[in-house]
Coordinates of N, CA, C and O in Angstrom, one line a residue:
M1 N -2.7 8.4 -12.1 CA -3.8 9.2 -11.8 C -4.4 9.0 -10.4 O -4.5 7.8 -10.0
N2 N -4.6 10.0 -9.7 CA -5.1 9.8 -8.3 C -6.7 9.8 -8.3 O -7.3 10.0 -9.3
S3 N -7.2 9.4 -7.2 CA -8.6 9.2 -7.1 C -9.4 10.5 -7.3 O -10.5 10.4 -7.9
K4 N -8.9 11.6 -7.0 CA -9.6 12.9 -7.2 C -9.8 13.2 -8.7 O -10.9 13.6 -9.1
K5 N -8.8 12.9 -9.4 CA -8.9 13.1 -10.9 C -9.9 12.2 -11.5 O -10.7 12.5 -12.4
I6 N -9.8 10.9 -11.1 CA -10.7 9.9 -11.6 C -12.1 10.2 -11.3 O -13.0 10.1 -12.2
C7 N -12.4 10.6 -10.0 CA -13.8 10.9 -9.6 C -14.3 12.2 -10.4 O -15.4 12.2 -10.8
G8 N -13.4 13.1 -10.6 CA -13.8 14.3 -11.4 C -14.1 13.9 -12.8 O -15.1 14.5 -13.4
I9 N -13.4 13.0 -13.4 CA -13.7 12.6 -14.8 C -15.0 11.8 -14.8 O -15.8 12.0 -15.7
L10 N -15.2 11.0 -13.8 CA -16.5 10.3 -13.8 C -17.7 11.2 -13.7 O -18.7 11.0 -14.3
I11 N -17.6 12.2 -12.8 CA -18.7 13.2 -12.6 C -18.9 14.0 -13.9 O -20.0 14.2 -14.3
A12 N -17.8 14.4 -14.5 CA -17.9 15.2 -15.7 C -18.6 14.4 -16.8 O -19.5 14.8 -17.5
G13 N -18.2 13.1 -16.9 CA -18.9 12.2 -17.9 C -20.3 12.0 -17.6 O -21.2 12.0 -18.5
A14 N -20.7 11.9 -16.3 CA -22.1 11.7 -15.9 C -22.9 13.0 -16.3 O -24.0 12.9 -16.8
L15 N -22.3 14.1 -16.0 CA -23.0 15.4 -16.4 C -23.2 15.5 -17.9 O -24.3 15.9 -18.3
L16 N -22.2 15.2 -18.6 CA -22.3 15.3 -20.1 C -23.3 14.3 -20.6 O -24.1 14.6 -21.5
A17 N -23.4 13.1 -20.1 CA -24.3 12.1 -20.5 C -25.8 12.6 -20.2 O -26.7 12.5 -21.0
T18 N -25.9 13.2 -19.0 CA -27.2 13.7 -18.6 C -27.7 14.8 -19.5 O -28.8 14.9 -19.9
Y19 N -26.7 15.7 -19.8 CA -27.0 16.9 -20.7 C -27.5 16.4 -22.1 O -28.4 16.9 -22.6
G20 N -26.8 15.4 -22.6 CA -27.1 14.8 -23.9 C -28.5 14.2 -23.9 O -29.3 14.3 -24.8
V21 N -28.9 13.6 -22.8 CA -30.2 12.9 -22.7 C -31.3 14.0 -22.6 O -32.3 13.9 -23.2
V22 N -31.0 15.1 -21.8 CA -32.0 16.1 -21.7 C -32.2 16.8 -23.0 O -33.3 17.2 -23.4
A23 N -31.2 17.0 -23.8 CA -31.3 17.7 -25.1 C -32.1 16.9 -26.1 O -32.8 17.4 -26.9
Q24 N -32.0 15.6 -26.0 CA -32.7 14.7 -26.9 C -34.1 14.2 -26.4 O -34.7 13.4 -27.1
A25 N -34.4 14.5 -25.2 CA -35.6 13.9 -24.6 C -36.9 14.4 -25.3 O -37.0 15.5 -25.8
S26 N -37.9 13.5 -25.4 CA -39.2 13.8 -26.0 C -40.0 14.7 -25.0 O -39.9 14.4 -23.8
P27 N -40.8 15.6 -25.5 CA -41.5 16.5 -24.6 C -42.5 15.8 -23.7 O -42.8 16.1 -22.6
G28 N -43.1 14.7 -24.2 CA -44.2 14.0 -23.4 C -43.6 13.3 -22.2 O -44.2 13.3 -21.1
G29 N -42.6 12.5 -22.3 CA -42.0 11.7 -21.2 C -40.8 12.3 -20.6 O -39.9 11.6 -20.1
F30 N -40.6 13.6 -20.7 CA -39.4 14.3 -20.3 C -39.0 14.0 -18.9 O -37.8 13.6 -18.6
G31 N -39.9 14.1 -18.0 CA -39.5 14.0 -16.5 C -39.1 12.6 -16.2 O -38.1 12.4 -15.5
Q32 N -39.8 11.6 -16.7 CA -39.4 10.2 -16.4 C -38.1 9.8 -17.1 O -37.3 9.1 -16.5
D33 N -37.9 10.2 -18.3 CA -36.7 9.9 -19.0 C -35.5 10.5 -18.3 O -34.5 9.8 -18.2
V34 N -35.6 11.7 -17.9 CA -34.5 12.4 -17.2 C -34.2 11.6 -15.9 O -33.1 11.4 -15.5
K35 N -35.3 11.3 -15.2 CA -35.1 10.6 -13.9 C -34.5 9.3 -14.1 O -33.5 8.9 -13.4
Q36 N -34.9 8.5 -15.1 CA -34.3 7.2 -15.3 C -32.9 7.3 -15.8 O -32.0 6.6 -15.3
D37 N -32.6 8.3 -16.7 CA -31.3 8.4 -17.2 C -30.3 8.9 -16.1 O -29.2 8.5 -16.0
A38 N -30.8 9.8 -15.2 CA -30.0 10.2 -14.1 C -29.7 9.1 -13.1 O -28.6 9.0 -12.6
K39 N -30.7 8.2 -12.9 CA -30.5 7.0 -12.1 C -29.4 6.1 -12.7 O -28.5 5.6 -12.0
T40 N -29.5 5.9 -14.0 CA -28.5 5.1 -14.7 C -27.1 5.7 -14.6 O -26.1 4.9 -14.3
V41 N -27.0 7.0 -14.8 CA -25.7 7.6 -14.7 C -25.2 7.5 -13.3 O -24.0 7.3 -13.1
G42 N -26.1 7.7 -12.3 CA -25.6 7.6 -10.9 C -25.1 6.2 -10.6 O -24.1 6.1 -9.9
H43 N -25.7 5.2 -11.1 CA -25.2 3.8 -11.0 C -23.8 3.7 -11.6 O -22.9 3.0 -11.1
G44 N -23.7 4.3 -12.8 CA -22.4 4.2 -13.5 C -21.3 4.9 -12.7 O -20.2 4.4 -12.6
V45 N -21.6 6.0 -12.1 CA -20.6 6.8 -11.3 C -20.3 5.9 -10.1 O -19.1 5.8 -9.7
A46 N -21.3 5.3 -9.4 CA -21.0 4.5 -8.2 C -20.2 3.3 -8.6 O -19.3 3.0 -7.8
D47 N -20.5 2.7 -9.7 CA -19.7 1.5 -10.1 C -18.2 1.9 -10.4 O -17.3 1.2 -10.0
G48 N -18.0 3.1 -11.0 CA -16.7 3.6 -11.3 C -15.9 3.9 -10.0 O -14.8 3.6 -9.8
A49 N -16.6 4.5 -9.0 CA -16.0 4.9 -7.8 C -15.7 3.6 -7.0 O -14.6 3.5 -6.4
R50 N -16.5 2.6 -7.1 CA -16.2 1.3 -6.4 C -15.0 0.7 -7.0 O -14.1 0.2 -6.3
D51 N -14.9 0.7 -8.3 CA -13.7 0.2 -9.0 C -12.4 0.9 -8.6 O -11.4 0.3 -8.4
V52 N -12.5 2.2 -8.5 CA -11.3 3.0 -8.1 C -11.0 2.6 -6.6 O -9.8 2.4 -6.3
G53 N -12.0 2.4 -5.8 CA -11.7 2.0 -4.4 C -11.0 0.7 -4.3 O -10.1 0.5 -3.6
H54 N -11.5 -0.3 -5.1 CA -10.9 -1.6 -5.1 C -9.4 -1.5 -5.6 O -8.6 -2.2 -5.1
A55 N -9.2 -0.7 -6.7 CA -7.8 -0.6 -7.2 C -6.9 0.0 -6.2 O -5.8 -0.4 -6.0
T56 N -7.4 1.0 -5.5 CA -6.6 1.7 -4.4 C -6.3 0.7 -3.3 O -5.2 0.7 -2.8
R57 N -7.2 -0.1 -2.9 CA -7.0 -1.2 -1.9 C -5.9 -2.1 -2.3 O -5.0 -2.5 -1.6
R58 N -6.0 -2.6 -3.6 CA -5.0 -3.6 -4.1 C -3.6 -3.0 -4.1 O -2.6 -3.6 -3.6
V59 N -3.5 -1.7 -4.5 CA -2.2 -1.1 -4.5 C -1.7 -0.9 -3.1 O -0.5 -1.1 -2.8
A60 N -2.5 -0.4 -2.2 CA -2.1 -0.2 -0.8 C -1.6 -1.5 -0.2 O -0.7 -1.5 0.6
K61 N -2.3 -2.6 -0.5 CA -2.0 -3.9 0.1 C -0.6 -4.3 -0.4 O 0.2 -4.8 0.4
K62 N -0.4 -4.1 -1.7 CA 0.9 -4.5 -2.3 C 2.1 -3.7 -1.7 O 3.1 -4.2 -1.3
V63 N 1.8 -2.4 -1.5 CA 2.9 -1.5 -0.9 C 3.1 -1.9 0.5 O 4.3 -2.0 1.0
G64 N 2.0 -2.2 1.3 CA 2.2 -2.6 2.7 C 2.9 -3.9 2.8 O 3.8 -4.1 3.7
H65 N 2.6 -4.9 2.0 CA 3.3 -6.2 2.0 C 4.8 -6.0 1.7 O 5.7 -6.6 2.3
G66 N 5.1 -5.2 0.7 CA 6.5 -4.9 0.3 C 7.3 -4.2 1.4 O 8.4 -4.6 1.7
A67 N 6.6 -3.3 2.1 CA 7.3 -2.6 3.3 C 7.5 -3.6 4.4 O 8.6 -3.6 5.1
K68 N 6.6 -4.5 4.6 CA 6.7 -5.5 5.7 C 7.9 -6.5 5.4 O 8.7 -6.7 6.2
E69 N 8.0 -6.9 4.1 CA 9.1 -7.8 3.7 C 10.4 -7.1 3.8 O 11.4 -7.7 4.3
A70 N 10.5 -5.9 3.5 CA 11.7 -5.1 3.6 C 12.1 -5.0 5.1 O 13.3 -5.1 5.4
G71 N 11.1 -4.6 5.9 CA 11.4 -4.5 7.3 C 11.9 -5.8 8.0 O 12.8 -5.8 8.8
V72 N 11.3 -6.9 7.6 CA 11.7 -8.2 8.1 C 13.1 -8.5 7.7 O 13.9 -9.0 8.5
G73 N 13.4 -8.2 6.4 CA 14.8 -8.5 5.9 C 15.8 -7.7 6.6 O 16.9 -8.1 7.0
I74 N 15.5 -6.4 6.9 CA 16.4 -5.5 7.6 C 16.6 -6.0 9.0 O 17.7 -6.0 9.6
G75 N 15.4 -6.4 9.6 CA 15.5 -6.9 11.0 C 16.3 -8.1 11.2 O 17.1 -8.2 12.1
H76 N 16.2 -9.0 10.2 CA 16.9 -10.3 10.3 C 18.4 -10.0 10.1 O 19.3 -10.6 10.7
G77 N 18.7 -9.1 9.1 CA 20.1 -8.7 8.9 C 20.7 -8.1 10.1 O 21.9 -8.4 10.5
A78 N 20.0 -7.2 10.8 CA 20.5 -6.6 12.0 C 20.7 -7.6 13.1 O 21.7 -7.5 13.9
K79 N 19.8 -8.6 13.2 CA 20.0 -9.6 14.2 C 21.3 -10.4 14.0 O 22.0 -10.7 14.9
K80 N 21.5 -10.8 12.7 CA 22.7 -11.6 12.4 C 23.9 -10.8 12.6 O 24.9 -11.3 13.1
A81 N 23.9 -9.5 12.3 CA 25.1 -8.7 12.5 C 25.3 -8.6 14.0 O 26.5 -8.6 14.5
G82 N 24.3 -8.4 14.8 CA 24.4 -8.3 16.3 C 25.0 -9.6 16.9 O 25.9 -9.5 17.7
I83 N 24.6 -10.7 16.4 CA 25.1 -12.0 16.9 C 26.6 -12.1 16.5 O 27.4 -12.5 17.3
A84 N 26.9 -11.8 15.3 CA 28.3 -11.9 14.8 C 29.2 -10.9 15.6 O 30.3 -11.3 16.0
I85 N 28.7 -9.7 15.9 CA 29.5 -8.8 16.7 C 29.7 -9.4 18.1 O 30.8 -9.3 18.7
G86 N 28.6 -10.0 18.7 CA 28.7 -10.6 20.0 C 29.7 -11.7 20.1 O 30.6 -11.8 21.0
H87 N 29.7 -12.6 19.0 CA 30.6 -13.7 19.0 C 32.1 -13.2 18.8 O 33.0 -13.7 19.4
G88 N 32.2 -12.1 18.0 CA 33.6 -11.6 17.8 C 34.1 -10.9 19.0 O 35.3 -11.1 19.4
A89 N 33.2 -10.3 19.8 CA 33.7 -9.6 21.0 C 34.1 -10.7 22.0 O 35.1 -10.6 22.8
K90 N 33.3 -11.8 22.1 CA 33.6 -12.9 23.0 C 35.0 -13.5 22.7 O 35.8 -13.8 23.5
E91 N 35.2 -13.8 21.4 CA 36.4 -14.4 20.9 C 37.6 -13.4 21.2 O 38.7 -13.9 21.6
G92 N 37.4 -12.1 21.0 CA 38.4 -11.1 21.3 C 38.7 -11.1 22.8 O 39.9 -11.0 23.2
W93 N 37.7 -11.2 23.6 CA 37.9 -11.2 25.1 C 38.7 -12.5 25.5 O 39.6 -12.4 26.3
E94 N 38.3 -13.6 24.9 CA 39.0 -14.9 25.3 C 40.5 -14.8 24.8 O 41.4 -15.2 25.6
A95 N 40.8 -14.2 23.7 CA 42.2 -14.1 23.2 C 43.0 -13.2 24.1 O 44.1 -13.4 24.4
T96 N 42.3 -12.1 24.5 CA 43.0 -11.1 25.4 C 43.3 -11.7 26.7 O 44.4 -11.6 27.3
K97 N 42.3 -12.5 27.2 CA 42.5 -13.1 28.5 C 43.6 -14.2 28.5 O 44.5 -14.2 29.4
D98 N 43.6 -15.0 27.4 CA 44.7 -16.0 27.3 C 46.1 -15.3 27.1 O 47.0 -15.8 27.7
A99 N 46.2 -14.3 26.3 CA 47.4 -13.6 26.1 C 47.9 -13.0 27.5 O 49.1 -13.0 27.8
T100 N 47.0 -12.4 28.2 CA 47.4 -11.8 29.5 C 47.9 -12.9 30.5 O 48.9 -12.7 31.2
K101 N 47.3 -14.1 30.5 CA 47.7 -15.1 31.3 C 49.1 -15.6 30.9 O 49.9 -15.9 31.8
K102 N 49.3 -15.7 29.6 CA 50.7 -16.1 29.2 C 51.7 -15.1 29.5 O 52.9 -15.5 29.9
V103 N 51.4 -13.8 29.4 CA 52.4 -12.8 29.6 C 52.8 -12.8 31.1 O 53.9 -12.7 31.5
F104 N 51.8 -12.9 32.0 CA 52.0 -12.8 33.4 C 52.2 -14.2 34.1 O 52.3 -14.3 35.3
G105 N 52.2 -15.2 33.2 CA 52.5 -16.6 33.7 C 51.5 -17.2 34.6 O 51.8 -18.0 35.5
K106 N 50.3 -16.9 34.5 CA 49.2 -17.5 35.3 C 48.4 -18.4 34.4 O 47.6 -18.0 33.6
G107 N 48.7 -19.7 34.5 CA 47.9 -20.7 33.7 C 48.4 -20.8 32.3 O 49.4 -20.3 32.0
G108 N 47.6 -21.4 31.5 CA 47.8 -21.5 30.0 C 49.1 -21.9 29.6 O 49.9 -22.0 28.9

Protein backbone atom coordinates (compact mmCIF):
# COMPACT_ATOMS: atom_id res chain seq x y z
CA MET A 1 0.00 0.00 0.00
CA ASN A 2 1.39 3.39 -0.88
CA SER A 3 1.22 6.50 1.25
CA LYS A 4 -1.63 8.08 -0.77
CA LYS A 5 -3.90 5.13 -0.06
CA ILE A 6 -2.96 5.06 3.62
CA CYS A 7 -3.58 8.81 4.02
CA GLY A 8 -6.91 8.45 2.24
CA ILE A 9 -7.94 5.66 4.61
CA LEU A 10 -6.87 7.73 7.62
CA ILE A 11 -8.84 10.78 6.45
CA ALA A 12 -11.91 8.67 5.66
CA GLY A 13 -11.73 7.10 9.12
CA ALA A 14 -11.40 10.51 10.71
CA LEU A 15 -14.44 11.81 8.83
CA LEU A 16 -16.51 8.78 9.79
CA ALA A 17 -15.50 9.14 13.42
CA THR A 18 -16.39 12.84 13.39
CA TYR A 19 -19.75 12.09 11.75
CA GLY A 20 -20.55 9.48 14.41
CA VAL A 21 -19.72 11.94 17.17
CA VAL A 22 -21.87 14.67 15.62
CA ALA A 23 -24.80 12.29 15.26
CA GLN A 24 -24.62 11.28 18.95
CA ALA A 25 -23.72 14.67 20.46
CA SER A 26 -25.95 16.17 23.13
CA PRO A 27 -27.68 19.44 22.15
CA GLY A 28 -26.32 21.42 25.14
CA GLY A 29 -22.57 20.87 24.65
CA PHE A 30 -22.64 20.21 20.94
CA GLY A 31 -20.06 22.80 19.89
CA GLN A 32 -17.46 21.88 22.50
CA ASP A 33 -17.93 18.15 21.97
CA VAL A 34 -17.47 18.45 18.21
CA LYS A 35 -14.44 20.70 18.68
CA GLN A 36 -12.78 18.30 21.13
CA ASP A 37 -13.61 15.24 19.04
CA ALA A 38 -12.30 16.91 15.89
CA LYS A 39 -9.10 17.76 17.76
CA THR A 40 -8.75 14.14 18.91
CA VAL A 41 -9.34 12.86 15.39
CA GLY A 42 -6.80 15.35 14.05
CA HIS A 43 -4.21 14.05 16.50
CA GLY A 44 -5.00 10.50 15.40
CA VAL A 45 -4.57 11.38 11.73
CA ALA A 46 -1.30 13.18 12.49
CA ASP A 47 -0.01 10.19 14.46
CA GLY A 48 -0.94 7.86 11.60
CA ALA A 49 0.75 10.10 9.04
CA ARG A 50 3.88 10.23 11.19
CA ASP A 51 3.94 6.44 11.43
CA VAL A 52 3.59 6.18 7.63
CA GLY A 53 6.49 8.64 7.24
CA HIS A 54 8.69 6.66 9.60
CA ALA A 55 7.90 3.40 7.80
CA THR A 56 8.66 5.00 4.43
CA ARG A 57 11.99 6.26 5.79
CA ARG A 58 12.94 2.80 7.07
CA VAL A 59 12.11 1.16 3.74
CA ALA A 60 13.98 3.81 1.73
CA LYS A 61 17.02 3.43 3.99
CA LYS A 62 17.06 -0.37 3.50
CA VAL A 63 16.72 -0.01 -0.28
CA GLY A 64 19.50 2.58 -0.35
CA HIS A 65 21.85 0.45 1.70
CA GLY A 66 21.14 -2.58 -0.50
CA ALA A 67 21.89 -0.56 -3.63
CA LYS A 68 25.13 0.72 -2.08
CA GLU A 69 26.28 -2.80 -1.19
CA ALA A 70 25.44 -4.05 -4.68
CA GLY A 71 27.34 -1.17 -6.26
CA VAL A 72 30.39 -1.75 -4.08
CA GLY A 73 30.34 -5.46 -4.94
CA ILE A 74 30.12 -4.71 -8.65
CA GLY A 75 32.88 -2.11 -8.38
CA HIS A 76 35.21 -4.47 -6.53
CA GLY A 77 34.52 -7.22 -9.06
CA ALA A 78 35.30 -4.86 -11.95
CA LYS A 79 38.52 -3.77 -10.24
CA LYS A 80 39.64 -7.39 -9.80
CA ALA A 81 38.78 -8.20 -13.41
CA GLY A 82 40.73 -5.15 -14.61
CA ILE A 83 43.77 -6.14 -12.59
CA ALA A 84 43.59 -9.73 -13.88
CA ILE A 85 43.33 -8.50 -17.49
CA GLY A 86 46.30 -6.19 -16.93
CA HIS A 87 48.41 -9.00 -15.50
CA GLY A 88 47.36 -11.31 -18.33
CA ALA A 89 48.26 -8.70 -20.93
CA LYS A 90 51.65 -8.13 -19.31
CA GLU A 91 52.38 -11.87 -19.19
CA GLY A 92 51.29 -12.17 -22.85
CA TRP A 93 53.59 -9.33 -23.84
CA GLU A 94 56.52 -10.90 -21.95
CA ALA A 95 55.89 -14.27 -23.65
CA THR A 96 55.67 -12.65 -27.09
CA LYS A 97 58.84 -10.65 -26.47
CA ASP A 98 60.76 -13.76 -25.30
CA ALA A 99 59.52 -15.82 -28.28
CA THR A 100 60.54 -13.07 -30.70
CA LYS A 101 64.01 -12.89 -29.18
CA LYS A 102 64.41 -16.68 -29.48
CA VAL A 103 63.20 -16.73 -33.10
CA PHE A 104 65.51 -13.94 -34.19
CA GLY A 105 68.36 -15.03 -31.93
CA LYS A 106 68.66 -11.90 -29.82
CA GLY A 107 69.29 -12.84 -26.20
CA GLY A 108 67.35 -15.45 -24.22
